[in-house]
Tab-separated table of C-alpha atoms in Angstrom:
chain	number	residue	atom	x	y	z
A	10	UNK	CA	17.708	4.786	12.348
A	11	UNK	CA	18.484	8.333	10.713
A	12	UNK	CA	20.888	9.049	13.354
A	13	UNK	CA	23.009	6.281	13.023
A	14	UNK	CA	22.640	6.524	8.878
A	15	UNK	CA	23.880	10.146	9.423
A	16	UNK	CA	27.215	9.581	11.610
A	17	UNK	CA	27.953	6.438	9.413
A	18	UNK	CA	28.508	8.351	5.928
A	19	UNK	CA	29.462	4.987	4.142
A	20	UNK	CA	26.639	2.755	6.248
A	21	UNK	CA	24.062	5.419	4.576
A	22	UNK	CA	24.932	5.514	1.278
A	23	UNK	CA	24.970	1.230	1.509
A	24	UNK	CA	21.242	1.725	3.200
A	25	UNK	CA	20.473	4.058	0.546
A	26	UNK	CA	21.899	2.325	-2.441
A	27	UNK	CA	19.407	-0.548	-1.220
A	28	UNK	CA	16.330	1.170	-1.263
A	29	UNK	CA	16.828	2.959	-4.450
A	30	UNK	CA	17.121	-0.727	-6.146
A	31	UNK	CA	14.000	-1.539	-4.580
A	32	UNK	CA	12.721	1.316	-6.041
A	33	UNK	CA	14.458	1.493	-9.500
A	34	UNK	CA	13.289	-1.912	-10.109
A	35	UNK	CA	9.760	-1.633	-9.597
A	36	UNK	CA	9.562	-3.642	-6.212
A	37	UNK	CA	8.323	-0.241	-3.846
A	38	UNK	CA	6.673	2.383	-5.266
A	39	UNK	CA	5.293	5.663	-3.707
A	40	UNK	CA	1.925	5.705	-2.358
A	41	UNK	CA	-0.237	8.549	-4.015
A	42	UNK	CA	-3.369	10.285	-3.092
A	43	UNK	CA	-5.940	7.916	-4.310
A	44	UNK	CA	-4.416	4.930	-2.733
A	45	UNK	CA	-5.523	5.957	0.534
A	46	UNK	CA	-9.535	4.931	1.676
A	47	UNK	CA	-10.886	2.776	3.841
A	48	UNK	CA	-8.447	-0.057	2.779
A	49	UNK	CA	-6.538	-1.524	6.271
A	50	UNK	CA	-3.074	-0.316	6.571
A	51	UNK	CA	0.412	-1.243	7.924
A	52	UNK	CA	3.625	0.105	7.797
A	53	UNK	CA	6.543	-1.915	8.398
A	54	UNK	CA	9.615	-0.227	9.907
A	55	UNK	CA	12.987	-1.615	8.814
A	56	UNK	CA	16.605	-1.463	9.897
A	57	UNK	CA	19.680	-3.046	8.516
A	58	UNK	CA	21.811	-5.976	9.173
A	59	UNK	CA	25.828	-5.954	8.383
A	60	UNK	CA	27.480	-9.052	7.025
A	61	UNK	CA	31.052	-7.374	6.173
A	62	UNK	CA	32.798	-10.530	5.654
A	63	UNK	CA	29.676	-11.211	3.071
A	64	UNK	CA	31.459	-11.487	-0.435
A	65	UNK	CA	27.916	-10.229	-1.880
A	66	UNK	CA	25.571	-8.483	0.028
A	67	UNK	CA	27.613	-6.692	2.922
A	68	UNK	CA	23.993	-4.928	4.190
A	69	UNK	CA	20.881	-6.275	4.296
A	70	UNK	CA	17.684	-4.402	5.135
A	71	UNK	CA	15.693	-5.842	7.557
A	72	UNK	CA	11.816	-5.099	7.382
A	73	UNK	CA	9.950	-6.362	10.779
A	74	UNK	CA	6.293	-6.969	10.187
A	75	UNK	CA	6.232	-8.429	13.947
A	76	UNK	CA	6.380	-5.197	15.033
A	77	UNK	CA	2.846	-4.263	16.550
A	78	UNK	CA	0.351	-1.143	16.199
A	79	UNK	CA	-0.597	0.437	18.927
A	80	UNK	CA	-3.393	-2.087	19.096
A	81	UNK	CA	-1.003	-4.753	19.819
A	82	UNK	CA	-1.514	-6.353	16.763
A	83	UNK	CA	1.599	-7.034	14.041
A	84	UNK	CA	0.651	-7.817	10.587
A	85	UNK	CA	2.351	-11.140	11.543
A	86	UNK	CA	-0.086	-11.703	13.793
A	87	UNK	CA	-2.764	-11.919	11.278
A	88	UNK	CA	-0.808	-13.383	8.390
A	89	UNK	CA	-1.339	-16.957	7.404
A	90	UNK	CA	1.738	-19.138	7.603
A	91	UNK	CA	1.444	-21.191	4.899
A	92	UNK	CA	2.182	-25.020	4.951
A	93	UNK	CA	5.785	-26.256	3.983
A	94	UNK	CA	5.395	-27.312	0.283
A	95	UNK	CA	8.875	-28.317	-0.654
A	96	UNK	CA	10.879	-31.389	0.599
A	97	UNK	CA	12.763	-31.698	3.867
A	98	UNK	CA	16.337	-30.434	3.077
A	99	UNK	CA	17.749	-33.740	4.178
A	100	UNK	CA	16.049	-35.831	1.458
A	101	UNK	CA	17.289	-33.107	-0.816
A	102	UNK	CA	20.643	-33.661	0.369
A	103	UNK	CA	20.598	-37.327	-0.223
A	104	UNK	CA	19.653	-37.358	-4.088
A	105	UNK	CA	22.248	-34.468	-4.376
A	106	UNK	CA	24.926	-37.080	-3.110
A	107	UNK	CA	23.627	-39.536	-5.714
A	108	UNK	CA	24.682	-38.208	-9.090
A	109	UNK	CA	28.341	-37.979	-10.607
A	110	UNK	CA	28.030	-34.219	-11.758
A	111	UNK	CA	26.386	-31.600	-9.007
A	112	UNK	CA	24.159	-28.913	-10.890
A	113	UNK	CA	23.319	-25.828	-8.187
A	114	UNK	CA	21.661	-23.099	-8.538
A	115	UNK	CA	20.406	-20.005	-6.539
A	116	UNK	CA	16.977	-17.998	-7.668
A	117	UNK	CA	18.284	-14.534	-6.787
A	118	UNK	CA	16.396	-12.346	-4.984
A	119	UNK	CA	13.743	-14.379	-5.059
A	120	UNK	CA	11.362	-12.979	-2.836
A	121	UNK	CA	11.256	-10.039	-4.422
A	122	UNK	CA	10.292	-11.475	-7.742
A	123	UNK	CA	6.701	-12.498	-6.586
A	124	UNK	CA	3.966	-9.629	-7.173
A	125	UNK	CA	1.950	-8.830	-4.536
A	126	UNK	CA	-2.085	-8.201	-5.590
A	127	UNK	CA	-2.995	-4.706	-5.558
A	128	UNK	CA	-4.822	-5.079	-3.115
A	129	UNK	CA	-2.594	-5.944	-0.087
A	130	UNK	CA	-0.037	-3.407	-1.334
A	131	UNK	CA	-1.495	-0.699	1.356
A	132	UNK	CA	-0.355	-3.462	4.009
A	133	UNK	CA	2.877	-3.263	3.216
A	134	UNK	CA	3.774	-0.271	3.698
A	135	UNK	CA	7.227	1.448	4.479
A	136	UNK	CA	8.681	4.856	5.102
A	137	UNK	CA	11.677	6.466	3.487
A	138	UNK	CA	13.940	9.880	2.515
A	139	UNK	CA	17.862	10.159	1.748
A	140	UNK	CA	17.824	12.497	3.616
A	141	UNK	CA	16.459	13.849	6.961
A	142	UNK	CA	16.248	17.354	5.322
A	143	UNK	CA	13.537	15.873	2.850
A	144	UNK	CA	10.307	15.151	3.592
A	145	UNK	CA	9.086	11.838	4.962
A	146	UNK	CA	8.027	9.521	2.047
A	147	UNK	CA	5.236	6.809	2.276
A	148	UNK	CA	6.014	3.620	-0.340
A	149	UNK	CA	4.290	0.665	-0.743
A	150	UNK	CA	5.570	-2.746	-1.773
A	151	UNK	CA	5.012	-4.330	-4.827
A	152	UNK	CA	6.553	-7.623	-4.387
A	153	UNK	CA	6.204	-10.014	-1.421
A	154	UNK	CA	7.757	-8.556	1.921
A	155	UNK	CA	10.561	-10.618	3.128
A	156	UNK	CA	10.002	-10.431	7.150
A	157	UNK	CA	6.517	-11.199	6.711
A	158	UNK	CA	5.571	-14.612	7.895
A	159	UNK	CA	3.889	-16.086	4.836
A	160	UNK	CA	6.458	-15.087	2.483
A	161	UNK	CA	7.971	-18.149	2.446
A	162	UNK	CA	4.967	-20.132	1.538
A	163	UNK	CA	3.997	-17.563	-0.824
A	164	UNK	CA	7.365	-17.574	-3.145
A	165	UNK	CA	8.201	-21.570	-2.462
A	166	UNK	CA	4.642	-21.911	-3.414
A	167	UNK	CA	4.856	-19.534	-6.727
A	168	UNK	CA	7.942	-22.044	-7.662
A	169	UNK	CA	5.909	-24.795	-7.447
A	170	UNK	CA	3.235	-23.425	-9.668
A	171	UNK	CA	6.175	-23.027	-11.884
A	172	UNK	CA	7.019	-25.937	-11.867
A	173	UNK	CA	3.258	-27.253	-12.672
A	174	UNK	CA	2.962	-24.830	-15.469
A	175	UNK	CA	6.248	-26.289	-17.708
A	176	UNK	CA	6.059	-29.914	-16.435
A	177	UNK	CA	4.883	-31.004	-19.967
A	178	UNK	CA	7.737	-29.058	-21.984
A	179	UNK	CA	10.627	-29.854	-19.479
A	180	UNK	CA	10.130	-33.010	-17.131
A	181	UNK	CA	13.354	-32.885	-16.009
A	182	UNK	CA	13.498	-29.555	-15.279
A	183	UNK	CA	9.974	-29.690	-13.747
A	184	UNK	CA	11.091	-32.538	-11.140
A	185	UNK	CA	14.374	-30.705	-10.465
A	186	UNK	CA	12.332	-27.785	-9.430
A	187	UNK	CA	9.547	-30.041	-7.506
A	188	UNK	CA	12.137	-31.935	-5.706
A	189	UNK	CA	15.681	-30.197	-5.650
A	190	UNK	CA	15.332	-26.634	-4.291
A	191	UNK	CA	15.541	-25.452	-0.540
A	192	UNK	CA	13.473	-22.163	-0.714
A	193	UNK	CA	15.811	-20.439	-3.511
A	194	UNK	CA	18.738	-22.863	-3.273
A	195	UNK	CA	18.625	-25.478	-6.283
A	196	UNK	CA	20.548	-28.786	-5.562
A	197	UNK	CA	20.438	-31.140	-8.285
A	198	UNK	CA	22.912	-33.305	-10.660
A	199	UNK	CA	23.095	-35.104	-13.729
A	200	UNK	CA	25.401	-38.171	-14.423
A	201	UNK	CA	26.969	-37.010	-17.612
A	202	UNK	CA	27.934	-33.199	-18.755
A	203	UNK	CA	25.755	-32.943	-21.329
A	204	UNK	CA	22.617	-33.654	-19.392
A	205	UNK	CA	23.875	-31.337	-16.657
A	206	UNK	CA	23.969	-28.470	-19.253
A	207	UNK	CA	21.148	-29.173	-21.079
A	208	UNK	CA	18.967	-29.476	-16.865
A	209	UNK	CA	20.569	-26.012	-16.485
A	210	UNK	CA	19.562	-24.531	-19.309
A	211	UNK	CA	15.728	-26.255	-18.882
A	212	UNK	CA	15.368	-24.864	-15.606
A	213	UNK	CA	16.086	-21.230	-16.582
């Protein structure tokens, strides 16, 4: 990966812009002395993914926690799935249709706004430098891993809890959440403008 990050000048400072946000905003942080004991480990190796017709995000890391140890075994491998706990995206679809005035939504980066316990940070593990001249760093993630298989459970299912926790304050909001989203994707509506403020505002 360092070779092709070093004859790619603007690929490598894309790459690196990336991992210093993960860094800067809390969501990897390096792994010091004390973190390592007898605590199972795994570090996930990552490459990147180019979208340049992507009016966003025209790289996207990739982190592949299907790749195995020299045991064979992935961290995927022993990772709990999860069970789907939002609707089917067609029955989503079909409400949507039903309302004068569409409200949408997207929960950015949402992934990386669920905290991982401490305890499976040393699991999620990654390496990292700027430069090949500097010595090999060892981080550890702090939110939940997107290329891991439960992730998806793991955020839909922090939504959700979300959505339990301010179901008394805002009902609408709360069933919008329960019944509208497609992992981070929000597809709701109101039938007048007001209401389709006042649901956006809710919902934030």
């Amino acid at each position: 990966m360092e070779k092709r990050l070093d004859a790619n000048s603007e690929l490598k400072a894309m790459y690196t812009a990336f991992m210093h946000e993960y860094l800067q905003m809390g969501h990897m942080k390096a792994v010091q002395a004390d973190d390592e004991d007898s605590t199972p480990e795994y570090c996930i190796p990552h490459h990147c993914v180019l979208k340049p017709d992507s009016p966003t995000t025209k790289l996207r890391v990739v982190f592949d926690a299907s790749c195995p140890t020299d045991t064979g075994v992935s961290l995927n491998h022993v990772l709990m799935v999860g069970l789907v706990v939002q609707d089917y995206l067609r029955s989503i679809l079909l409400r949507f249709r039903m309302y004068k005035y569409a409200v949408v939504g997207d929960a950015e980066k949402m992934y990386r706004m669920v905290w991982q316990q401490a305890s499976d940070q040393l699991l999620h593990k990654t390496f990292w430098r700027d430069s090949s001249q500097e010595p090999l760093e060892t981080y550890k993630f702090t939110t939940v891993t997107y290329g891991t298989s439960s992730v998806p459970y793991l955020a839909t299912r922090c939504l959700n809890k979300c959505e339990d926790e301010s179901a008394e304050r805002y009902r609408a909001a709360a069933a919008v959440v329960e019944k509208s989203f497609y992992v981070d994707d929000m597809m709701a509506g109101s039938h007048t403008i007001e209401e389709g403020k006042q649901l956006s505002k809710d919902v934030l």
